Coordinates of C-alpha atoms and ligand atoms in Angstrom, one line a residue:
M244 CA 170.5 110.1 109.4
K245 CA 173.9 108.9 108.1
I246 CA 173.5 106.1 105.6
T247 CA 176.2 103.5 106.1
R248 CA 176.8 100.4 104.0
R249 CA 175.4 98.4 107.0
S250 CA 172.2 100.4 107.4
F251 CA 171.7 100.4 103.6
T252 CA 172.0 96.6 103.5
L253 CA 169.7 96.2 106.5
A254 CA 167.1 98.5 104.9
A255 CA 167.4 96.6 101.6
L256 CA 166.9 93.2 103.4
A257 CA 163.9 94.6 105.3
A258 CA 162.4 95.9 102.1
T259 CA 162.9 92.5 100.3
A260 CA 161.4 90.7 103.3
G261 CA 158.5 93.1 103.2
L262 CA 157.9 92.4 99.5
Y263 CA 158.3 88.6 100.1
F264 CA 155.8 88.5 103.0
S265 CA 153.4 90.8 101.1
G266 CA 153.4 88.1 98.3
I267 CA 154.8 90.4 95.6
L268 CA 158.1 88.4 95.3
N269 CA 156.4 85.0 95.6
G270 CA 155.7 82.8 92.7
K271 CA 152.2 81.3 92.1
V272 CA 151.1 77.8 92.9
L273 CA 149.0 76.2 90.2
K274 CA 145.7 75.5 91.9
T275 CA 143.1 73.3 90.2
E276 CA 139.9 71.7 91.1
N277 CA 140.0 69.6 87.9
K278 CA 139.6 65.9 88.5
M279 CA 141.4 63.3 86.3
K280 CA 138.9 61.7 83.9
S281 CA 140.7 58.3 83.9
N282 CA 144.0 56.9 84.9
K283 CA 144.0 54.4 82.0
V284 CA 146.2 55.8 79.2
K285 CA 145.5 54.3 75.8
R286 CA 145.9 57.4 73.5
G287 CA 148.4 60.2 73.9
L288 CA 149.0 63.5 72.1
V289 CA 152.4 65.2 72.0
V290 CA 152.2 68.6 70.3
W291 CA 154.8 71.2 69.9
Y292 CA 155.8 74.4 68.2
S293 CA 159.3 74.4 66.9
Q294 CA 161.1 76.7 64.5
T295 CA 164.6 75.1 64.4
G296 CA 164.1 71.6 65.5
N297 CA 165.1 71.6 69.2
T298 CA 161.6 71.4 70.7
A299 CA 160.6 68.9 67.9
R300 CA 163.4 66.6 69.0
I301 CA 162.2 66.6 72.6
G302 CA 158.5 66.1 71.4
R303 CA 159.4 63.1 69.2
L304 CA 161.3 61.4 72.0
I305 CA 158.3 61.8 74.4
A306 CA 156.1 60.3 71.7
A307 CA 158.5 57.4 71.1
T308 CA 158.8 56.8 74.9
W309 CA 155.0 56.6 75.2
M310 CA 154.7 54.4 72.2
K311 CA 157.2 52.0 73.7
A312 CA 155.0 51.8 76.7
G313 CA 152.2 50.5 74.5
I314 CA 150.3 53.8 74.0
K315 CA 148.8 55.0 70.7
V316 CA 150.3 58.4 70.1
D317 CA 149.6 61.3 67.7
S318 CA 152.3 63.8 67.5
G319 CA 153.6 66.8 65.6
D320 CA 154.0 70.5 65.3
Y321 CA 150.7 72.2 66.0
R322 CA 150.7 73.6 62.5
E323 CA 150.6 70.0 61.1
L324 CA 147.9 68.7 63.5
E325 CA 144.7 69.9 61.9
N326 CA 141.3 68.6 62.9
I327 CA 142.4 67.0 66.2
N328 CA 140.0 66.8 69.0
P329 CA 142.2 67.2 72.1
A330 CA 139.4 65.8 74.4
E331 CA 139.8 62.4 72.8
Y332 CA 143.2 61.8 74.4
D333 CA 144.0 60.3 77.8
V334 CA 147.2 62.4 78.2
I335 CA 148.6 65.5 76.4
A336 CA 152.1 66.9 76.4
A337 CA 152.6 70.3 74.9
G338 CA 155.9 72.1 74.3
S339 CA 157.5 75.1 72.8
P340 CA 160.8 77.1 72.8
V341 CA 161.1 80.0 75.2
Y342 CA 160.8 83.2 73.1
Y343 CA 161.3 86.6 74.7
Y344 CA 161.1 85.1 78.2
E345 CA 157.7 83.4 77.6
V346 CA 155.5 81.1 75.5
P347 CA 155.7 82.3 71.8
E348 CA 152.5 84.3 71.3
N349 CA 151.3 82.1 68.3
F350 CA 151.5 79.0 70.4
R351 CA 149.8 80.7 73.3
G352 CA 147.0 81.7 70.8
W353 CA 146.7 78.1 69.7
I354 CA 146.4 76.7 73.2
N355 CA 143.9 79.4 74.1
G356 CA 141.8 78.5 71.1
L357 CA 141.6 74.8 72.0
S358 CA 138.3 73.2 73.0
R359 CA 137.7 72.0 76.5
I360 CA 139.9 69.0 77.7
D361 CA 138.1 68.5 81.1
G362 CA 139.9 65.9 83.2
T363 CA 142.7 65.2 80.7
P364 CA 146.2 64.8 82.3
V365 CA 148.4 67.5 80.8
A366 CA 152.1 68.2 80.8
S367 CA 154.3 71.0 79.5
F368 CA 157.9 71.1 78.2
V369 CA 160.2 73.9 76.9
T370 CA 163.5 74.1 75.2
F371 CA 165.7 77.2 75.7
G372 CA 169.1 78.6 75.0
G373 CA 171.5 79.3 77.8
K374 CA 170.7 80.3 81.4
G375 CA 168.3 82.8 82.9
G376 CA 165.8 83.1 80.1
N377 CA 162.6 82.6 82.3
Q378 CA 162.4 79.0 81.3
H379 CA 160.6 77.8 84.4
N380 CA 157.8 80.3 84.2
T381 CA 157.4 79.6 80.5
A382 CA 156.8 75.9 81.2
Y383 CA 154.5 76.9 84.1
S384 CA 152.5 79.2 81.8
I385 CA 151.8 76.4 79.2
L386 CA 150.6 74.2 82.1
E387 CA 148.5 76.9 83.5
M388 CA 146.8 77.5 80.1
L389 CA 146.1 73.8 79.7
S390 CA 144.7 73.5 83.1
D391 CA 142.4 76.6 82.4
K392 CA 141.0 74.4 79.6
G393 CA 140.2 71.7 82.2
G394 CA 143.4 69.7 82.1
V395 CA 144.9 68.1 85.2
P396 CA 148.7 68.9 85.6
A397 CA 150.8 65.8 85.2
G398 CA 154.3 67.2 84.6
M399 CA 156.6 70.0 83.6
G400 CA 159.9 69.6 81.8
L401 CA 162.8 72.0 81.0
F402 CA 165.4 71.0 78.5
G403 CA 168.5 73.0 77.4
A404 CA 169.4 73.6 73.8
M405 CA 171.5 75.9 71.7
S406 CA 170.1 79.4 71.3
T407 CA 168.7 80.2 67.9
F408 CA 168.4 84.0 68.6
A409 CA 170.6 85.4 65.8
P410 CA 171.3 88.8 67.4
T411 CA 173.3 87.0 70.1
W412 CA 176.0 85.8 67.6
S413 CA 175.8 88.8 65.3
A414 CA 176.7 90.9 68.4
G415 CA 179.9 88.9 68.8
N416 CA 178.7 86.4 71.4
G417 CA 179.0 83.3 69.2
D418 CA 181.3 81.5 71.5
R419 CA 178.7 81.7 74.3
V420 CA 176.1 80.1 72.0
L421 CA 178.5 77.5 70.6
K422 CA 179.1 76.1 74.1
F423 CA 175.6 74.6 73.8
K424 CA 175.9 73.5 70.2
D425 CA 175.6 69.8 71.0
Q426 CA 172.5 70.2 73.1
P427 CA 170.0 68.6 73.3
D428 CA 172.5 65.8 73.9
E429 CA 172.2 62.2 75.3
K430 CA 172.2 63.5 78.9
I431 CA 169.2 65.7 78.1
Y432 CA 167.5 62.9 76.1
S433 CA 167.8 60.6 79.0
R434 CA 166.0 63.2 81.2
V435 CA 163.3 63.5 78.5
R436 CA 162.7 59.7 78.7
E437 CA 162.5 60.0 82.5
Y438 CA 160.1 62.9 82.2
A439 CA 157.9 61.0 79.7
A440 CA 157.8 57.9 82.0
E441 CA 157.1 60.0 85.1
I442 CA 154.0 61.5 83.5
L443 CA 152.6 58.1 82.8
Q444 CA 153.4 56.9 86.3
R445 CA 151.7 59.9 87.8
V446 CA 148.6 59.3 85.7
N447 CA 148.5 55.6 86.5
E448 CA 148.6 56.5 90.2
G449 CA 146.0 59.2 89.7
K450 CA 148.3 61.9 91.1
T451 CA 148.4 65.6 90.2
F452 CA 151.7 67.3 89.5
E453 CA 152.3 70.3 91.9
A454 CA 153.5 73.2 89.8
D455 CA 154.6 76.6 90.9
S456 CA 156.0 79.6 89.2
E457 CA 159.1 81.6 90.4
F458 CA 159.4 85.3 91.0
S459 CA 161.3 86.6 88.0
F460 CA 162.1 90.1 86.8
S461 CA 162.0 88.7 83.3
D462 CA 158.2 88.4 83.6
Y463 CA 158.0 92.2 83.5
I464 CA 159.8 92.4 80.1
S465 CA 158.5 89.2 78.6
G466 CA 156.6 88.8 75.3
G467 CA 155.2 91.9 73.7
V468 CA 157.5 94.3 75.5
S469 CA 160.6 92.5 74.4
I470 CA 159.2 91.8 70.9
S471 CA 158.5 95.6 70.4
G472 CA 161.9 96.5 71.7
T473 CA 163.6 94.0 69.4
K474 CA 161.5 95.2 66.4
L475 CA 162.7 98.8 67.1
L476 CA 166.2 97.6 66.5
I477 CA 165.4 95.6 63.3
T478 CA 165.7 97.3 59.9
G479 CA 165.6 96.2 56.3
H480 CA 163.5 93.1 56.9
S481 CA 162.8 91.8 53.4
V482 CA 163.6 89.0 51.0
N483 CA 166.4 89.3 48.5
T484 CA 164.6 88.1 45.3
D485 CA 167.8 87.7 43.4
K486 CA 169.1 85.1 46.0
C487 CA 165.7 83.5 46.7
I488 CA 165.2 80.0 45.3
G489 CA 161.5 79.9 45.9
C490 CA 161.6 76.9 48.3
G491 CA 158.9 78.4 50.5
K492 CA 160.7 77.5 53.8
C493 CA 160.2 81.1 55.1
V494 CA 156.5 81.0 54.3
E495 CA 156.1 77.6 56.0
S496 CA 158.0 78.7 59.1
C497 CA 156.3 82.1 59.6
P498 CA 153.6 81.5 62.2
V499 CA 151.7 84.7 61.4
N500 CA 151.9 84.7 57.5
T501 CA 153.8 87.9 57.1
I502 CA 156.4 87.0 54.6
F503 CA 155.9 87.3 50.8
P504 CA 159.0 86.0 49.0
D505 CA 157.5 86.6 45.5
K506 CA 157.3 90.3 46.2
G507 CA 160.4 90.3 48.4
T508 CA 158.4 92.0 51.2
V509 CA 157.5 91.4 54.9
D510 CA 154.5 92.8 56.8
T511 CA 156.7 94.1 59.6
D512 CA 153.7 95.5 61.5
R513 CA 152.3 92.0 62.1
C514 CA 155.7 90.2 62.3
I515 CA 156.4 88.8 65.8
A516 CA 160.2 88.7 65.4
C517 CA 160.5 85.0 65.9
L518 CA 163.3 84.9 63.3
G519 CA 161.8 81.8 61.8
C520 CA 162.3 83.2 58.2
V521 CA 166.0 84.1 58.9
N522 CA 166.7 80.8 60.6
N523 CA 165.0 78.6 58.0
C524 CA 166.2 80.2 54.7
P525 CA 168.7 77.7 53.2
V526 CA 170.3 80.4 51.0
D527 CA 170.5 83.3 53.4
A528 CA 168.1 85.3 51.2
V529 CA 166.0 86.8 54.1
E530 CA 167.5 90.2 54.8
M531 CA 167.4 91.6 58.3
K532 CA 169.6 93.9 60.2
F533 CA 169.7 94.2 64.0
M534 CA 171.3 97.3 65.2
G535 CA 172.7 97.8 61.7
V536 CA 174.3 94.3 61.6
K537 CA 173.2 91.7 59.0
Q538 CA 171.5 88.7 60.6
S539 CA 172.2 85.2 59.4
G540 CA 170.2 82.1 60.4
F541 CA 171.6 79.5 62.8
G542 CA 172.4 77.1 60.0
T543 CA 174.6 79.7 58.3
F544 CA 176.1 80.7 61.6
F545 CA 177.5 77.1 62.0
I546 CA 179.3 77.2 58.7
I547 CA 180.7 80.8 58.6
Ligands
LIG155 C1 163.2 85.0 68.8 C2 163.8 84.1 69.8 C3 163.7 84.5 71.2 C4 164.3 83.7 72.2 N1 164.2 84.0 73.5 C5 164.7 83.2 74.5 C6 164.4 83.5 75.8 O1 163.8 84.5 76.2 N2 165.0 82.7 76.8 C7 165.7 81.5 76.4 O2 166.1 80.8 77.3 N3 165.9 81.2 75.1 C8 165.4 82.0 74.1 N4 165.6 81.7 72.8 C9 166.3 80.5 72.5 C10 165.3 79.3 72.1 O3 164.3 79.2 73.2 C11 166.0 78.0 71.9 O4 167.0 78.1 71.0 C12 165.0 76.9 71.5 O5 165.6 75.6 71.8 C13 164.6 76.9 70.1 O6 163.7 75.9 69.9 P1 163.3 75.4 68.4 O7 164.5 74.9 67.8 O8 162.3 74.3 68.7 O9 162.6 76.5 67.7 C14 165.1 82.5 71.8 C15 165.2 82.2 70.4 C16 164.6 83.0 69.5 C17 164.7 82.6 68.0

């Protein structure tokens, strides 16, 4: 049979339709039997993971919006919120950056380690750099994990920011990153306020948020696969002890305790390539090469 452009297109369309109807190309709908424990909100928890401040800004604004509405709110990076009992709250919002097309694995681990929150309304939020980084499914994934703990979905928010992934600018794509340098901006902050208010309204009305995931090829290369691929291209990850001022920022930011500035070493086997050490060193003392090119944190990137 002669393959023409028309027959090829028709065959491709038929194959796509087949995949669609077989369900392979569909997203998932978040189904839950969890019932809301109360629609009176007195105490809220806003928790996030943030390496370079973008997600923290969104989290703080959600907390401020809820406080303005008369709610008592506890908020912070999950690493600062020790001894919290999540079941004590009437509503929880949890957020993180998108890393490697999904929820950063340390934050995923923290959520999975939480105790039960049966009936608590839960919402997710993410910040991300640029377009097409699997942001929707990352926010969905946080919501899914919280509802697996017994939470009742109450919202999902996606907020753009500047990318903090150093290899992007070290590879000469700095201009693309800088287009987003003012984000999150007032336009995004006003969406954050709306998102925070919508969560409360939904809970007051006893309604559940209907969340669904999208089909995305990024899901196949997300997380571990991408991290391992990135790590293969990283060399010389260490601390330059001559430059180091001993401020401890790299240790504080490393979510998996793999950086030892006193010795100048990094446990690269356990490192999850979040670049927190590179991004938070104020004196550019964390050494890392990606494809042979020295990486500098996003603060340094702004001034060079
Ligand atoms: C290691 C790493 C991986 C990233 N991967 C993605 C990604 O897959 N998709 C995306 O949209 N943004 C990605 N980004 C950009 C961040 O999600 C974005 O800059 C985020 O706002 C950073 O949040 P933070 O300042 O709270 O740490 C990545 C950034 C880093 C450092």
